[in-house]
Each structure stands twice: as structure tokens, then as C-alpha cells.
Amino acid sequence: MARWSEEKQQKARVEILDAARNAFENEGFEGAKLRDIASEAGVAVGTLFNYFPDKLTLLRETLHDDMEGLTQRLISEAGKDAQDLVSLFMDFARPSFAHFCARPALSKVLLRESLFAEGPRAQDYTNQAKLVGDAMVRRLSELKARGGLHPESNPEAITLAFFSHYYFVLMTQLGATDEYVLLRQMSLLANQLQQGVGPK
């Protein structure tokens, strides 16, 4: 049998991951069958095993692939045109919450996996979070330079506040299928920070 080209191999991998997302979201981890995932992806079961040796590896790779795509979108686009803190926060929160709300069952697994992963995968999630955090610090610094933040504001501290609230909202609201439920919670923090908390 002729060896697949690199392009065909990559296409098969993408199709397997897409099929796995659907299966894990609709059937759960236990209910998802590798045979059905391979069939939906249009590949033989043996081909699936060439990429992913077992179902747990496939789940983890699906979750990591999802987070990698979201990470790249956020660091390249979020907050570039923000005119104030509220719009910057929403630029970072909206794609994330839309992603989580689109697949609520899989997102619960993703949140648990990203927070409590061990070994090399834990470092992968840490690196992704750091990339997004660094991107937010850069956008906040740019906003500050344009006069959109108080001159004495601290972009690093604001980023920490954002992510603390972000994870709190995810943990308390995950399962919501309407991203605006989550965005309303984020806007509370953004508006309060925008107004300030000290006496006038």
C-alpha cells in the first residue's frame, strides 16, 4: 500500500479530531466508540490507531487541539481595536465563552483537564494560558499608551484580575449554552474596574 502524503495524513488527522469532538460531545467519553469515530472520519480503525493509540489519548489531543486553535485566535486578534477596558475584556472573553458554550459537555472535560493535567500536557496548557495572558498584557499596555487606562494602572494586575474572574465564571456558569450569560458576568468586573473602586 502506498504511503499517504503528508497533506493526506494531516487531513485524516483533522477529520478524526472533528469526528471525535462530535462523538465526545454527544455520547460522552464512555459512550463514544472509536469504530464510529473512524467511520465518521472516513478512515479505517487501524488508521485511527496510527494517530491515537487509545481513546484517552484521542480525547486529550482533541481538547488540546481545541485550546490551541482558541489560543492562536486570541493572541492574534483579541483586543487589537479596543477603545476601553470593557471592550478589551469582551474581546478576550467572547471567543472563549462562545467556544465553551458551543460544546458544553466537552468543555467541562476541557476545563477539568486544563486545570488538573499532569506531566507534559500540564505544561502545554500552562504555555497556552501564558501566551494569552502575555497577549492581554500587551493589549492593555497599548491601550494605556493611547490614554485608555489610568496612567498608574498596572496591566499585569488587570490581567490577573481578568483571568481570576474568567475561571470563576467558567466554573460557576459552565453548562450554560448562551455565551451572553457568561459575558454579563465578565462585564460586571470590566465595568467596575473601568469606574474604579476608590473614593471619588
mmCIF file of C-alpha atoms in Angstrom:
data_model
loop_
_atom_site.group_PDB
_atom_site.id
_atom_site.type_symbol
_atom_site.label_atom_id
_atom_site.label_comp_id
_atom_site.label_asym_id
_atom_site.label_seq_id
_atom_site.Cartn_x
_atom_site.Cartn_y
_atom_site.Cartn_z
ATOM 1 C CA MET A 1 0.000 0.000 0.000
ATOM 2 C CA ALA A 2 1.398 3.420 -0.953
ATOM 3 C CA ARG A 3 2.361 5.727 1.874
ATOM 4 C CA TRP A 4 -0.006 8.656 2.335
ATOM 5 C CA SER A 5 1.305 12.100 1.512
ATOM 6 C CA GLU A 6 1.876 14.494 4.393
ATOM 7 C CA GLU A 7 -1.129 16.524 3.236
ATOM 8 C CA LYS A 8 -3.376 13.453 3.247
ATOM 9 C CA GLN A 9 -2.094 12.427 6.687
ATOM 10 C CA GLN A 10 -2.845 15.883 8.081
ATOM 11 C CA LYS A 11 -6.309 15.854 6.511
ATOM 12 C CA ALA A 12 -7.058 12.466 8.076
ATOM 13 C CA ARG A 13 -5.883 13.686 11.476
ATOM 14 C CA VAL A 14 -8.127 16.767 11.278
ATOM 15 C CA GLU A 15 -11.122 14.668 10.230
ATOM 16 C CA ILE A 16 -10.530 12.207 13.080
ATOM 17 C CA LEU A 17 -10.369 15.058 15.598
ATOM 18 C CA ASP A 18 -13.553 16.623 14.194
ATOM 19 C CA ALA A 19 -15.377 13.302 14.428
ATOM 20 C CA ALA A 20 -14.045 12.776 17.947
ATOM 21 C CA ARG A 21 -15.340 16.183 19.064
ATOM 22 C CA ASN A 22 -18.823 15.272 17.896
ATOM 23 C CA ALA A 23 -18.697 11.836 19.498
ATOM 24 C CA PHE A 24 -17.355 13.009 22.853
ATOM 25 C CA GLU A 25 -19.858 15.882 22.983
ATOM 26 C CA ASN A 26 -22.874 13.767 22.020
ATOM 27 C CA GLU A 27 -22.027 10.384 23.548
ATOM 28 C CA GLY A 28 -19.637 11.257 26.376
ATOM 29 C CA PHE A 29 -16.240 9.654 26.857
ATOM 30 C CA GLU A 30 -17.595 6.250 27.869
ATOM 31 C CA GLY A 31 -20.262 6.170 25.166
ATOM 32 C CA ALA A 32 -18.022 7.263 22.297
ATOM 33 C CA LYS A 33 -16.838 4.346 20.149
ATOM 34 C CA LEU A 34 -13.571 4.504 18.227
ATOM 35 C CA ARG A 35 -15.152 2.445 15.446
ATOM 36 C CA ASP A 36 -17.867 5.080 14.984
ATOM 37 C CA ILE A 37 -15.338 7.930 15.142
ATOM 38 C CA ALA A 38 -13.231 6.268 12.431
ATOM 39 C CA SER A 39 -16.321 5.714 10.300
ATOM 40 C CA GLU A 40 -17.426 9.351 10.571
ATOM 41 C CA ALA A 41 -13.888 10.486 9.743
ATOM 42 C CA GLY A 42 -13.847 8.225 6.664
ATOM 43 C CA VAL A 43 -10.812 6.207 7.787
ATOM 44 C CA ALA A 44 -10.216 2.620 8.891
ATOM 45 C CA VAL A 45 -9.993 1.903 12.636
ATOM 46 C CA GLY A 46 -6.378 0.850 12.111
ATOM 47 C CA THR A 47 -5.632 4.260 10.593
ATOM 48 C CA LEU A 48 -7.130 5.968 13.648
ATOM 49 C CA PHE A 49 -4.822 3.906 15.890
ATOM 50 C CA ASN A 50 -1.827 5.041 13.837
ATOM 51 C CA TYR A 51 -2.566 8.580 15.070
ATOM 52 C CA PHE A 52 -4.030 7.908 18.509
ATOM 53 C CA PRO A 53 -3.180 4.671 20.374
ATOM 54 C CA ASP A 54 -6.254 4.761 22.641
ATOM 55 C CA LYS A 55 -9.442 6.680 23.354
ATOM 56 C CA LEU A 56 -7.993 8.700 26.252
ATOM 57 C CA THR A 57 -5.129 9.931 24.068
ATOM 58 C CA LEU A 58 -7.665 10.894 21.400
ATOM 59 C CA LEU A 59 -9.751 12.816 23.940
ATOM 60 C CA ARG A 60 -6.734 14.677 25.284
ATOM 61 C CA GLU A 61 -5.487 15.514 21.799
ATOM 62 C CA THR A 62 -8.966 16.753 20.844
ATOM 63 C CA LEU A 63 -9.041 19.026 23.896
ATOM 64 C CA HIS A 64 -5.513 20.290 23.315
ATOM 65 C CA ASP A 65 -6.239 20.939 19.641
ATOM 66 C CA ASP A 66 -9.331 22.951 20.607
ATOM 67 C CA MET A 67 -7.350 25.058 23.061
ATOM 68 C CA GLU A 68 -4.518 25.590 20.589
ATOM 69 C CA GLY A 69 -6.915 26.973 17.985
ATOM 70 C CA LEU A 70 -8.558 29.252 20.524
ATOM 71 C CA THR A 71 -5.192 30.398 21.866
ATOM 72 C CA GLN A 72 -3.919 31.377 18.419
ATOM 73 C CA ARG A 73 -7.133 33.272 17.661
ATOM 74 C CA LEU A 74 -6.935 35.215 20.908
ATOM 75 C CA ILE A 75 -3.275 36.182 20.710
ATOM 76 C CA SER A 76 -3.601 37.328 17.092
ATOM 77 C CA GLU A 77 -6.945 39.153 17.181
ATOM 78 C CA ALA A 78 -8.334 39.894 20.647
ATOM 79 C CA GLY A 79 -8.218 43.469 21.872
ATOM 80 C CA LYS A 80 -6.429 44.964 18.859
ATOM 81 C CA ASP A 81 -9.033 47.652 18.276
ATOM 82 C CA ALA A 82 -10.346 48.020 21.827
ATOM 83 C CA GLN A 83 -11.057 51.614 22.828
ATOM 84 C CA ASP A 84 -11.524 50.974 26.538
ATOM 85 C CA LEU A 85 -11.124 48.307 29.198
ATOM 86 C CA VAL A 86 -14.658 46.960 28.820
ATOM 87 C CA SER A 87 -14.324 46.331 25.077
ATOM 88 C CA LEU A 88 -10.876 44.791 25.567
ATOM 89 C CA PHE A 89 -12.199 42.384 28.207
ATOM 90 C CA MET A 90 -15.104 41.436 25.959
ATOM 91 C CA ASP A 91 -12.762 40.863 23.004
ATOM 92 C CA PHE A 92 -10.890 38.269 25.049
ATOM 93 C CA ALA A 93 -13.918 36.739 26.764
ATOM 94 C CA ARG A 94 -16.359 36.489 23.838
ATOM 95 C CA PRO A 95 -14.482 33.937 21.648
ATOM 96 C CA SER A 96 -13.648 31.829 24.701
ATOM 97 C CA PHE A 97 -17.185 31.722 26.033
ATOM 98 C CA ALA A 98 -18.638 31.097 22.561
ATOM 99 C CA HIS A 99 -16.251 28.165 22.241
ATOM 100 C CA PHE A 100 -17.217 26.710 25.627
ATOM 101 C CA CYS A 101 -20.949 27.205 25.097
ATOM 102 C CA ALA A 102 -20.891 25.533 21.677
ATOM 103 C CA ARG A 103 -19.868 22.214 23.255
ATOM 104 C CA PRO A 104 -20.856 22.348 26.940
ATOM 105 C CA ALA A 105 -20.261 18.670 27.746
ATOM 106 C CA LEU A 106 -16.817 18.581 26.156
ATOM 107 C CA SER A 107 -15.985 21.946 27.710
ATOM 108 C CA LYS A 108 -16.454 20.578 31.217
ATOM 109 C CA VAL A 109 -13.872 17.924 30.441
ATOM 110 C CA LEU A 110 -11.587 20.534 28.894
ATOM 111 C CA LEU A 111 -11.779 22.775 31.949
ATOM 112 C CA ARG A 112 -11.011 19.897 34.292
ATOM 113 C CA GLU A 113 -8.205 18.637 32.072
ATOM 114 C CA SER A 114 -6.590 22.067 31.652
ATOM 115 C CA LEU A 115 -6.696 22.838 35.380
ATOM 116 C CA PHE A 116 -5.587 19.445 36.680
ATOM 117 C CA ALA A 117 -3.481 17.916 33.918
ATOM 118 C CA GLU A 118 -0.172 16.329 34.863
ATOM 119 C CA GLY A 119 3.119 15.764 33.091
ATOM 120 C CA PRO A 120 3.902 17.226 29.652
ATOM 121 C CA ARG A 121 0.236 18.004 28.917
ATOM 122 C CA ALA A 122 0.080 20.229 32.026
ATOM 123 C CA GLN A 123 2.983 22.257 30.641
ATOM 124 C CA ASP A 124 1.200 22.570 27.298
ATOM 125 C CA TYR A 125 -1.873 24.088 28.959
ATOM 126 C CA THR A 126 0.321 26.357 31.095
ATOM 127 C CA ASN A 127 2.115 27.590 27.963
ATOM 128 C CA GLN A 128 -1.191 28.285 26.211
ATOM 129 C CA ALA A 129 -2.511 30.247 29.196
ATOM 130 C CA LYS A 130 0.735 32.223 29.402
ATOM 131 C CA LEU A 131 0.568 33.142 25.715
ATOM 132 C CA VAL A 132 -2.954 34.516 26.130
ATOM 133 C CA GLY A 133 -2.011 36.305 29.354
ATOM 134 C CA ASP A 134 1.019 37.905 27.705
ATOM 135 C CA ALA A 135 -1.164 38.989 24.785
ATOM 136 C CA MET A 136 -3.612 40.661 27.158
ATOM 137 C CA VAL A 137 -0.800 42.482 28.964
ATOM 138 C CA ARG A 138 0.437 43.780 25.592
ATOM 139 C CA ARG A 139 -3.041 44.962 24.557
ATOM 140 C CA LEU A 140 -3.594 46.640 27.933
ATOM 141 C CA SER A 141 -0.203 48.359 27.657
ATOM 142 C CA GLU A 142 -1.131 49.611 24.174
ATOM 143 C CA LEU A 143 -4.481 50.840 25.482
ATOM 144 C CA LYS A 144 -2.712 52.605 28.344
ATOM 145 C CA ALA A 145 -0.294 54.264 25.915
ATOM 146 C CA ARG A 146 -3.297 55.578 23.945
ATOM 147 C CA GLY A 147 -4.762 57.103 27.103
ATOM 148 C CA GLY A 148 -7.456 54.444 27.504
ATOM 149 C CA LEU A 149 -6.315 53.480 31.013
ATOM 150 C CA HIS A 150 -5.251 55.454 34.063
ATOM 151 C CA PRO A 151 -1.536 56.339 33.784
ATOM 152 C CA GLU A 152 -0.774 54.477 37.022
ATOM 153 C CA SER A 153 -2.745 51.347 36.117
ATOM 154 C CA ASN A 154 -0.898 48.033 36.093
ATOM 155 C CA PRO A 155 -1.579 45.826 33.012
ATOM 156 C CA GLU A 156 -0.227 42.726 34.767
ATOM 157 C CA ALA A 157 -2.547 43.183 37.762
ATOM 158 C CA ILE A 158 -5.542 43.835 35.481
ATOM 159 C CA THR A 159 -4.730 40.650 33.544
ATOM 160 C CA LEU A 160 -4.621 38.647 36.785
ATOM 161 C CA ALA A 161 -7.999 40.092 37.763
ATOM 162 C CA PHE A 162 -9.430 39.164 34.370
ATOM 163 C CA PHE A 163 -8.288 35.549 34.499
ATOM 164 C CA SER A 164 -9.299 35.074 38.128
ATOM 165 C CA HIS A 165 -12.818 36.211 37.261
ATOM 166 C CA TYR A 166 -12.784 34.333 33.934
ATOM 167 C CA TYR A 167 -12.149 30.982 35.602
ATOM 168 C CA PHE A 168 -14.645 31.770 38.360
ATOM 169 C CA VAL A 169 -17.315 32.471 35.745
ATOM 170 C CA LEU A 170 -16.467 29.290 33.843
ATOM 171 C CA MET A 171 -16.637 27.120 36.950
ATOM 172 C CA THR A 172 -19.908 28.606 38.195
ATOM 173 C CA GLN A 173 -21.676 29.025 34.847
ATOM 174 C CA LEU A 174 -20.296 26.167 32.747
ATOM 175 C CA GLY A 175 -23.155 24.264 31.235
ATOM 176 C CA ALA A 176 -24.777 27.456 30.023
ATOM 177 C CA THR A 177 -25.400 27.312 26.295
ATOM 178 C CA ASP A 178 -25.820 31.067 25.942
ATOM 179 C CA GLU A 179 -22.471 32.846 25.889
ATOM 180 C CA TYR A 180 -24.154 36.114 26.888
ATOM 181 C CA VAL A 181 -24.895 34.670 30.330
ATOM 182 C CA LEU A 182 -21.151 34.350 30.847
ATOM 183 C CA LEU A 183 -20.335 37.657 29.167
ATOM 184 C CA ARG A 184 -22.688 39.513 31.503
ATOM 185 C CA GLN A 185 -20.710 38.157 34.431
ATOM 186 C CA MET A 186 -17.427 39.294 32.886
ATOM 187 C CA SER A 187 -18.851 42.734 32.138
ATOM 188 C CA LEU A 188 -19.534 43.278 35.847
ATOM 189 C CA LEU A 189 -15.811 43.135 36.572
ATOM 190 C CA ALA A 190 -14.849 45.125 33.477
ATOM 191 C CA ASN A 191 -17.266 47.943 34.278
ATOM 192 C CA GLN A 192 -16.236 48.054 37.925
ATOM 193 C CA LEU A 193 -12.555 48.262 37.033
ATOM 194 C CA GLN A 194 -13.329 50.914 34.412
ATOM 195 C CA GLN A 195 -15.131 53.034 37.023
ATOM 196 C CA GLY A 196 -12.569 52.374 39.752
ATOM 197 C CA VAL A 197 -13.150 51.244 43.312
ATOM 198 C CA GLY A 198 -11.601 54.049 45.303
ATOM 199 C CA PRO A 199 -13.444 57.066 46.705
ATOM 200 C CA LYS A 200 -14.055 59.895 44.274
#
